[in-house]
XYZ file of C-alpha atoms in Angstrom:
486
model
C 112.907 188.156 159.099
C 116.627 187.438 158.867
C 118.143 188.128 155.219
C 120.361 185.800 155.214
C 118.616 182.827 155.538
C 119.551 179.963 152.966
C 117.445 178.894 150.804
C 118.276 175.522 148.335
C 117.101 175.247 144.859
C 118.824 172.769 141.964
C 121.047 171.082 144.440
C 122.976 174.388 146.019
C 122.233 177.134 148.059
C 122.643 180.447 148.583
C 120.946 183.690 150.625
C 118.871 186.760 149.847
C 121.676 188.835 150.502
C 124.335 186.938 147.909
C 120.694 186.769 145.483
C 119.983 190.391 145.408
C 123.289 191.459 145.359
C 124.115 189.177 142.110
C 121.059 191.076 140.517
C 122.826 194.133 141.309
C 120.669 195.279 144.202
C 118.251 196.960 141.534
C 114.731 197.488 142.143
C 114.067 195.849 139.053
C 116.154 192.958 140.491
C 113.722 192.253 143.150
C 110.864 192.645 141.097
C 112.879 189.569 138.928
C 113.281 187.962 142.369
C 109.717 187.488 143.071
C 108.832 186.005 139.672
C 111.352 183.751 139.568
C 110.379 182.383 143.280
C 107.194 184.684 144.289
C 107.359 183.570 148.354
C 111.154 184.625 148.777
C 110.472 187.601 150.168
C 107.183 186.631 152.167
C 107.267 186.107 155.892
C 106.640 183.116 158.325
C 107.113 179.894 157.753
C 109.380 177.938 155.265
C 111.856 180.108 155.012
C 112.453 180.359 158.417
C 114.128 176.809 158.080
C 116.253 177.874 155.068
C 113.875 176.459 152.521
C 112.132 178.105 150.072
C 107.863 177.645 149.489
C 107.487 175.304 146.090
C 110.420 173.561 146.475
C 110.879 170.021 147.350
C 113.268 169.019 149.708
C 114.444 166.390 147.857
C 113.534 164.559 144.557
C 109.927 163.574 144.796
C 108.867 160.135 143.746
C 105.064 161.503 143.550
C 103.708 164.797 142.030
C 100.097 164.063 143.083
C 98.022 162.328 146.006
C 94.223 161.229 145.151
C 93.219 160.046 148.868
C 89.908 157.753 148.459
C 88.662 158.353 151.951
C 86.206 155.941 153.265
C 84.060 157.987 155.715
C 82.539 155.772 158.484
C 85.811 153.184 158.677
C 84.914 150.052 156.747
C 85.268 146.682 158.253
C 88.701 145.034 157.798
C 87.545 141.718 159.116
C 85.034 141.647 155.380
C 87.230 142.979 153.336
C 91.463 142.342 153.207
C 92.074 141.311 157.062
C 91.444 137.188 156.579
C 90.887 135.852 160.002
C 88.881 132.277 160.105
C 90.156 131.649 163.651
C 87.262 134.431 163.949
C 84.785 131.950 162.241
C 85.984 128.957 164.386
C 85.549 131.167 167.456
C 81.698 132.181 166.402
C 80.033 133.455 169.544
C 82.550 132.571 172.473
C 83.625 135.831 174.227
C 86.491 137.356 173.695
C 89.954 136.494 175.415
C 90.820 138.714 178.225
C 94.077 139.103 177.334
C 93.293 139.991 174.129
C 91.025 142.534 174.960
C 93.346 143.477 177.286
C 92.250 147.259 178.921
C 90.988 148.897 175.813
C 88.667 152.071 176.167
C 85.462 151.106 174.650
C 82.750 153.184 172.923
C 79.862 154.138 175.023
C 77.895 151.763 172.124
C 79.237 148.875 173.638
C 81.046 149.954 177.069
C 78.270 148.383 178.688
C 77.443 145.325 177.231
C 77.505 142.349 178.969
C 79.236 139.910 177.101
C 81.706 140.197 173.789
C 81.327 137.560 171.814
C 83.717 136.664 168.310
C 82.020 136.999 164.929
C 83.788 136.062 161.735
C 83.352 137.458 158.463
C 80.013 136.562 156.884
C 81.899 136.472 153.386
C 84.545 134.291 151.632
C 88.236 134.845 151.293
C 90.752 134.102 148.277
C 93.861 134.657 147.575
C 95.403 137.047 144.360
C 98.116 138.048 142.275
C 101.542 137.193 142.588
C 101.396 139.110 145.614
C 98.821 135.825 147.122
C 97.122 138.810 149.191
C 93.940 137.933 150.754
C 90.384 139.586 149.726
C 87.193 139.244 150.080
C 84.786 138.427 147.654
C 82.784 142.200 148.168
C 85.626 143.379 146.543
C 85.903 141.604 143.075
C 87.476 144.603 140.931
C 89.655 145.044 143.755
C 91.351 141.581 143.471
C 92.034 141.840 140.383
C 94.858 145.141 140.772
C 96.385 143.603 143.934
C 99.529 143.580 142.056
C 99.348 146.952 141.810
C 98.846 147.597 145.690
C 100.202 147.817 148.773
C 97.781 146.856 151.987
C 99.099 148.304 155.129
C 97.313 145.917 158.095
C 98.184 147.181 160.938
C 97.324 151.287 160.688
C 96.282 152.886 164.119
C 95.367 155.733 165.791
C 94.873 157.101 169.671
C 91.024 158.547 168.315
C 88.432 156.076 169.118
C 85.091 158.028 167.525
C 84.450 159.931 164.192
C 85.207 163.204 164.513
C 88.562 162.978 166.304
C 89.626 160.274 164.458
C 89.031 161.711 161.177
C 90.590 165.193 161.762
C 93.294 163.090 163.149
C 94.003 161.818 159.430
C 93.463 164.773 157.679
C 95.275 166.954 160.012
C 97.488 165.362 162.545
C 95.321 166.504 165.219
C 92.379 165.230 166.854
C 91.130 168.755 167.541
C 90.409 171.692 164.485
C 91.499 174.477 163.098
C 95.011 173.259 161.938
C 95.566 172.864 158.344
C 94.483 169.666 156.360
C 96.826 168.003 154.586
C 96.028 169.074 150.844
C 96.746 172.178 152.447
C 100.298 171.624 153.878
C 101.212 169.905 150.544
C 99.845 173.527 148.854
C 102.053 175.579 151.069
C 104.898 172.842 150.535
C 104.921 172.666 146.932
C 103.052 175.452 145.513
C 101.165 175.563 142.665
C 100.967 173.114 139.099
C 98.395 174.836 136.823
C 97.652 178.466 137.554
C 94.147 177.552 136.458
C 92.531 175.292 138.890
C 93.118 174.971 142.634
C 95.802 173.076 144.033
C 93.502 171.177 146.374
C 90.091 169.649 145.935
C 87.435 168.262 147.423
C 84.467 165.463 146.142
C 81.799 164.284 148.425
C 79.661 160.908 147.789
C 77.000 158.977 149.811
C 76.688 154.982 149.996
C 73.402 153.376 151.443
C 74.909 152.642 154.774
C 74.849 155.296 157.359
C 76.380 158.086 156.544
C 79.104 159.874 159.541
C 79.213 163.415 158.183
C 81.812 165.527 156.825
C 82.360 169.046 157.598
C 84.544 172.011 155.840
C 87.222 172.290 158.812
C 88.443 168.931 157.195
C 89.481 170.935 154.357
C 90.483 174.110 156.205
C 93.749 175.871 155.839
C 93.829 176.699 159.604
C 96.662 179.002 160.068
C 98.037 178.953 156.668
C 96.814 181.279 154.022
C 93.265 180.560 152.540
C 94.616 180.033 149.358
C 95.589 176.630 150.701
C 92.337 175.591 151.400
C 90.408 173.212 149.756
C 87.999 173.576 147.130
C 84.976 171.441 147.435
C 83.073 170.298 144.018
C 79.503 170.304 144.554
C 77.217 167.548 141.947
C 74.815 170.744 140.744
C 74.498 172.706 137.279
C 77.411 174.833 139.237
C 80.600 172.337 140.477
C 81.702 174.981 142.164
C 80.018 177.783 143.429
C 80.304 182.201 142.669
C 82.163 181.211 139.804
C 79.884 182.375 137.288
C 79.630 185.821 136.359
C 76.830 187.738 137.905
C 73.375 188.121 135.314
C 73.884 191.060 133.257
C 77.898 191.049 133.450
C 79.742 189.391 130.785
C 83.698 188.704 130.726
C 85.176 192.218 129.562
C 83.008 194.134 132.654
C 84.104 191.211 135.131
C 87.917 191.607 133.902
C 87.628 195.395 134.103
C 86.081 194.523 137.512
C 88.656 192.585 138.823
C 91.078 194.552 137.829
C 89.955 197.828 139.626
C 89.497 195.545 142.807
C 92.712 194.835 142.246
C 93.913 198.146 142.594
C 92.403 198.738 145.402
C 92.893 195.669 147.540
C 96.758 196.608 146.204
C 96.467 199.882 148.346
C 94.824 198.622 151.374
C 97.500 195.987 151.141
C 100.442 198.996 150.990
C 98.579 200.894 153.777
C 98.187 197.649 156.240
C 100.481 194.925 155.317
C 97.624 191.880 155.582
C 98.935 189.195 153.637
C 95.438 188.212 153.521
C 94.297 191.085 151.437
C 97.036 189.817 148.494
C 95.926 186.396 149.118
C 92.718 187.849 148.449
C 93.489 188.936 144.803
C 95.301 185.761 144.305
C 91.429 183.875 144.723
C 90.038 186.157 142.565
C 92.177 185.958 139.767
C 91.869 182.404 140.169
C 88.646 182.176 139.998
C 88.425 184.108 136.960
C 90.606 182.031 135.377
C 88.586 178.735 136.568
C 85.258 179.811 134.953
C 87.561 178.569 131.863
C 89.252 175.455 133.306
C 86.883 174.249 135.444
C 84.174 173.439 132.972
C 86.626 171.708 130.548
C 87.535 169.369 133.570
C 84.150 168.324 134.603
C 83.253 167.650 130.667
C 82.855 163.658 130.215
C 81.668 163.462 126.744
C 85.348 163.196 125.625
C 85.771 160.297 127.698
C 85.839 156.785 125.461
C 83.679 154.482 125.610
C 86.405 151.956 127.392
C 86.984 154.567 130.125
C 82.967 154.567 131.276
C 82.748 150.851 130.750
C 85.913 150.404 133.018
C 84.255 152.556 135.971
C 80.638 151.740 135.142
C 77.853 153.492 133.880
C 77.085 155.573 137.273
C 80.352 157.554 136.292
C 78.186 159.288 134.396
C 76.144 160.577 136.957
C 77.584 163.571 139.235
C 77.642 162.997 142.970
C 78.302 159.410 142.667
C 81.422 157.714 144.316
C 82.415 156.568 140.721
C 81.699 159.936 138.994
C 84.307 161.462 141.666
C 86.858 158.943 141.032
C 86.768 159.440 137.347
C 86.664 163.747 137.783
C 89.725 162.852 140.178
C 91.781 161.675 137.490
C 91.016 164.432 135.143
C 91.624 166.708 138.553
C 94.714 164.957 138.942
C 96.378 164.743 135.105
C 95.118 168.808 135.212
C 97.730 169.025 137.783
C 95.682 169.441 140.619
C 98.230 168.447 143.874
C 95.833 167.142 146.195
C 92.371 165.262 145.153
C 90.450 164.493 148.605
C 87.192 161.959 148.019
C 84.790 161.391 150.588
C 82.269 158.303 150.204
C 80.103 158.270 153.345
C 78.035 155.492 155.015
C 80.643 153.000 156.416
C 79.578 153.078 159.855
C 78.139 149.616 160.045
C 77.367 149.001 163.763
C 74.602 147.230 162.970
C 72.565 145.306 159.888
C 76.915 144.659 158.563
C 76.115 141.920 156.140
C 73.635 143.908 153.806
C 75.042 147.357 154.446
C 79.006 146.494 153.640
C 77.771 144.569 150.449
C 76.089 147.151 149.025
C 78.736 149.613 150.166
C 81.241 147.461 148.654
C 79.662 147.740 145.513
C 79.915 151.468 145.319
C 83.162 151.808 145.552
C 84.987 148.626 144.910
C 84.575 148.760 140.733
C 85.499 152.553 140.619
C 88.574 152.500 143.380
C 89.698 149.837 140.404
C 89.555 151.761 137.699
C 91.107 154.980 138.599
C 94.359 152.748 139.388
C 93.874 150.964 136.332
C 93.008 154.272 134.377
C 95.840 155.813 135.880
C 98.473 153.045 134.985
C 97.210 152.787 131.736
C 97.555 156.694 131.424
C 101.302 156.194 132.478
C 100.250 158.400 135.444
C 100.304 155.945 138.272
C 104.045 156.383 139.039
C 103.498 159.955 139.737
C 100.223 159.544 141.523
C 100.038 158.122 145.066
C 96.389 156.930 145.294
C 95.008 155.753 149.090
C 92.286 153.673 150.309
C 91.193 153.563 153.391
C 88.946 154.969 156.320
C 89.812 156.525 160.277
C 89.719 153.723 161.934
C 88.789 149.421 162.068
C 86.363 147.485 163.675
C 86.283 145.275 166.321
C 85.908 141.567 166.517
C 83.423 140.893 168.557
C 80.026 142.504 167.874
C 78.164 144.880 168.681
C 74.360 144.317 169.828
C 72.819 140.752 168.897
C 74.939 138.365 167.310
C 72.954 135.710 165.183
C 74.455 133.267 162.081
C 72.883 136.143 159.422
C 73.436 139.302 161.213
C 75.704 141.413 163.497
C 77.322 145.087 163.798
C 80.651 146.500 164.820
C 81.831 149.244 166.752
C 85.150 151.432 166.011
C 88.327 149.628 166.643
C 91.267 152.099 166.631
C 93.887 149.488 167.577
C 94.231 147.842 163.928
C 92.804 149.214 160.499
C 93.978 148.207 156.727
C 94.142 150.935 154.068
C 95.930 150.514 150.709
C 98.372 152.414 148.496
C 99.245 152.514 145.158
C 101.449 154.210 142.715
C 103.793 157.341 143.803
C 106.968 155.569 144.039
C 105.137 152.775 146.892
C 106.323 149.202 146.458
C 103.048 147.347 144.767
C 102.680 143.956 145.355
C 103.155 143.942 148.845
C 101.041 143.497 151.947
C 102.610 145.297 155.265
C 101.630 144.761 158.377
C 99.877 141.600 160.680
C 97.365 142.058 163.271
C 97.077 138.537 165.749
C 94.867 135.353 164.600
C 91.403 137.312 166.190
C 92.255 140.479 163.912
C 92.590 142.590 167.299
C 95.916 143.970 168.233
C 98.877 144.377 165.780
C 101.570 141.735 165.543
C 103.949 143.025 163.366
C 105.061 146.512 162.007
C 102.569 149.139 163.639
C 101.782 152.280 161.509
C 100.707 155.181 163.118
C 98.816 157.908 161.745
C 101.883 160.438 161.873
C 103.655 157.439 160.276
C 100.904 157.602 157.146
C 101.528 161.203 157.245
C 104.791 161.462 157.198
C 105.246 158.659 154.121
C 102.890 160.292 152.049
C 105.068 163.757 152.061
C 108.106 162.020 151.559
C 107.001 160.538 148.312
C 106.065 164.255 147.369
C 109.788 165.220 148.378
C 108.880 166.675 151.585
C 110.652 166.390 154.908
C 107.649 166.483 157.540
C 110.359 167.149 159.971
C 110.890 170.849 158.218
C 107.668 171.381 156.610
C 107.215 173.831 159.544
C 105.057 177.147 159.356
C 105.343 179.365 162.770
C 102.202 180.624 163.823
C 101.434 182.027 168.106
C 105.045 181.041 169.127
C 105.161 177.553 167.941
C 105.937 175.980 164.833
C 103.523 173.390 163.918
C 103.640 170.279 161.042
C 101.379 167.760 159.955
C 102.646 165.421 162.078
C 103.163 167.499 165.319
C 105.839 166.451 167.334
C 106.259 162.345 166.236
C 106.009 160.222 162.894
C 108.772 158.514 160.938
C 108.954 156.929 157.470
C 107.611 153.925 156.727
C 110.935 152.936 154.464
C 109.925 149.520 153.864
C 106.734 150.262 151.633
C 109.268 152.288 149.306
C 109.708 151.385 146.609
């Protein structure tokens, strides 16, 4: 590692060399050094671009992302995509050249005719902003104002698993860090006392497409980046107790002679993961404290559980998580990852979405509402949305009550709100049968690369170096999506 690498804090810069030798080369001076910015002496990644770990590039406009992912990819066709040239086209097949040479599933690859289906449900229009939604989503229609829909998201992945990982992070095959991670490593921590990326898990009544850790991995970057899933049980998170028997004196004593020791394995091999290591372990100690404060909801007012409904107050449940994610969130957790599964209507649509709907629609609500009210929402970037659409024509038998769809990578809506993104505002058309985008494609690196801008990172230099190459979130592509700044 170079010494005299720049590295930009406060609006100048200046090198290790000019830093140390201001602090007059002492070895109390270093110690100083790596208190006042613990990674500028680490290896790898970062710094290797001139920039220093915890630093923003630039001025953030967000300090905090709560991503309300929507395992299964719901339908945009029933829910903000308005298309009744759908409804007038009931049953007739489907244009060739609008279906143009898309791959299809193997659900559907070999049936023998495609025919339209429109939405089962009614449309209206909201807010100031006039943006179409359905009537699944009543909460929902009533924050428009607040939001911004983005209709015409896609990505390359056609099923589940590649699709999702895709989203989280920015490639379609594992073992590369997830995106609460990469923020982590970007911006470092915000309170010593919980982690700075978290993960909730829910289950509609649809069928569920599963979630796995490797969504939450840290890959290559140190494991204190990964996430840190929240479980529903008497224990939110689990080994944080102290073992029967030990009480907290004996488990600080016992820490701290781990300590030691992991300190002089550390001096004998150099394995960053062996101080990374003691950095979990303190942290855990200090969660057993923070952790249970967090998940406490008898503080909560009585307007707060009427505003997300009474199954807040039941863990596990899609508005439970949404309600720990703001206390998560105003705790100063970076990254709060949700995970409601059962959107993966291919068949039965009509009941399955409208119960889904109701899971999530009242709670999704809330938390922007909560968060606005909270004077939080400007510093909060909260995003709606699942891996992929679905497609207009249907999948299996078609009759006036019932249908299914399959995935539909071409065109998907998700929304945004808060964290500095214009509200108000619908971006984005797909054509009149809700199949190909018309105006102002997205594409997943696109997503990616907004959403660390409005934390004040470049996704061009978030870079770490790992087998020869340096990797980002969003590979090798990806550009801003300026015009949903606000």
């Amino acid at each position: 590692m170079k010494m005299d690498k720049e590295i930009i804090e406060h609006g100048f810069s200046f090198n290790r060399r000019r830093f140390l030798s201001t602090m007059s080369l002492g070895i109390g001076s270093v110690a100083l050094g790596s208190l006042l910015m613990p990674d500028l002496l680490r290896g790898g990644g970062l710094e290797e671009e001139g920039l220093a770990p915890g630093i923003p590039h630039f001025a953030p406009k967000a300090k905090r992302v709560i991503y309300l992912f929507q395992n299964g990819a719901p339908s945009q066709q029933e829910l903000f995509d308005y298309k009744p040239k759908l409804r007038e086209m009931f049953g007739q097949e489907i244009p060739p050249s609008v279906r143009g040479t898309q791959r299809l599933t193997g659900m559907t690859a070999n049936q023998a005719s495609f025919p339209l289906v429109g939405s089962f449900v009614d449309f209206k229009q909201y807010g100031q902003s006039q943006a179409w939604v359905s009537n699944l989503m009543p909460y929902t229609s009533k924050i428009v104002d607040d939001l911004c829909f983005v209709r015409s998201m896609y990505t390359e992945a056609i099923n589940h698993d590649p699709a999702l990982t895709f989203l989280q992070t920015g490639s379609q095959q594992g073992n590369r860090p997830s995106m609460g991670s990469w923020l982590s490593y970007g911006l470092g921590n915000e309170n010593k006392n919980l982690p700075n990326f978290t993960v909730l898990l829910s289950r509609g009544v649809g069928n569920g497409q599963g979630v796995y850790s490797k969504l939450w991995s840290n890959g290559f970057l140190d494991s204190v980046h990964q996430g840190v899933q929240f479980s529903k049980g008497e224990d939110p998170v689990l080994y944080l107790r102290d073992p029967e028997g030990m009480d907290r004196k004996e488990r600080r004593d016992m820490l701290d002679k781990l300590s030691e020791l992991n300190d002089l394995s550390y001096q004998e091999f150099g394995d960053p993961e062996i101080a990374t290591k003691i950095k979990q372990y303190e942290m855990a100690y200090r969660m057993q404290t923070a952790v249970p404060e967090v998940m406490d909801l008898s503080k909560e007012s009585d307007d707060i559980i009427k505003l997300y409904g009474p199954e807040c107050l039941v863990p596990g449940t899609y508005a439970a998580n949404c309600l720990l994610a703001r206390k998560l969130s105003e705790n100063g957790v970076r990254f709060v990852q949700l995970y409601h599964q059962g959107w993966d209507q291919h068949g039965n649509l009509p009941y399955e979405i409208t119960k889904q709907a109701m899971d999530v629609d009242q709670a999704s609500a809330a938390l922007v509402t909560d968060l606005k009210q909270r004077g939080l929402l400007d510093e909060t970037l909260v995003i709606w949305g699942g891996e992929f659409g679905r497609t207009s024509y249907t999948q299996g038998k078609l009759t006036p009550e019932n249908y299914g769809r399959d995935h539909h990578p071409r065109c998907f809506t998700i929304w945004m709100a808060g964290g500095g993104i214009k509200p108000g505002m619908v971006y984005g058309e797909t054509d009149e049968l809700g199949y190909n985008i018309a105006k102002d494609p997205v594409h997943v690196h696109d997503f990616q690369a907004t959403i660390l801008h409005q934390l004040g990172l470049n996704h061009e230099k978030l870079i770490f170096k790992h087998l020869g190459r340096r990797y980002r979130l969003t590979d090798v592509s990806g550009k801003v999506v300026r015009d949903i700044i606000a």
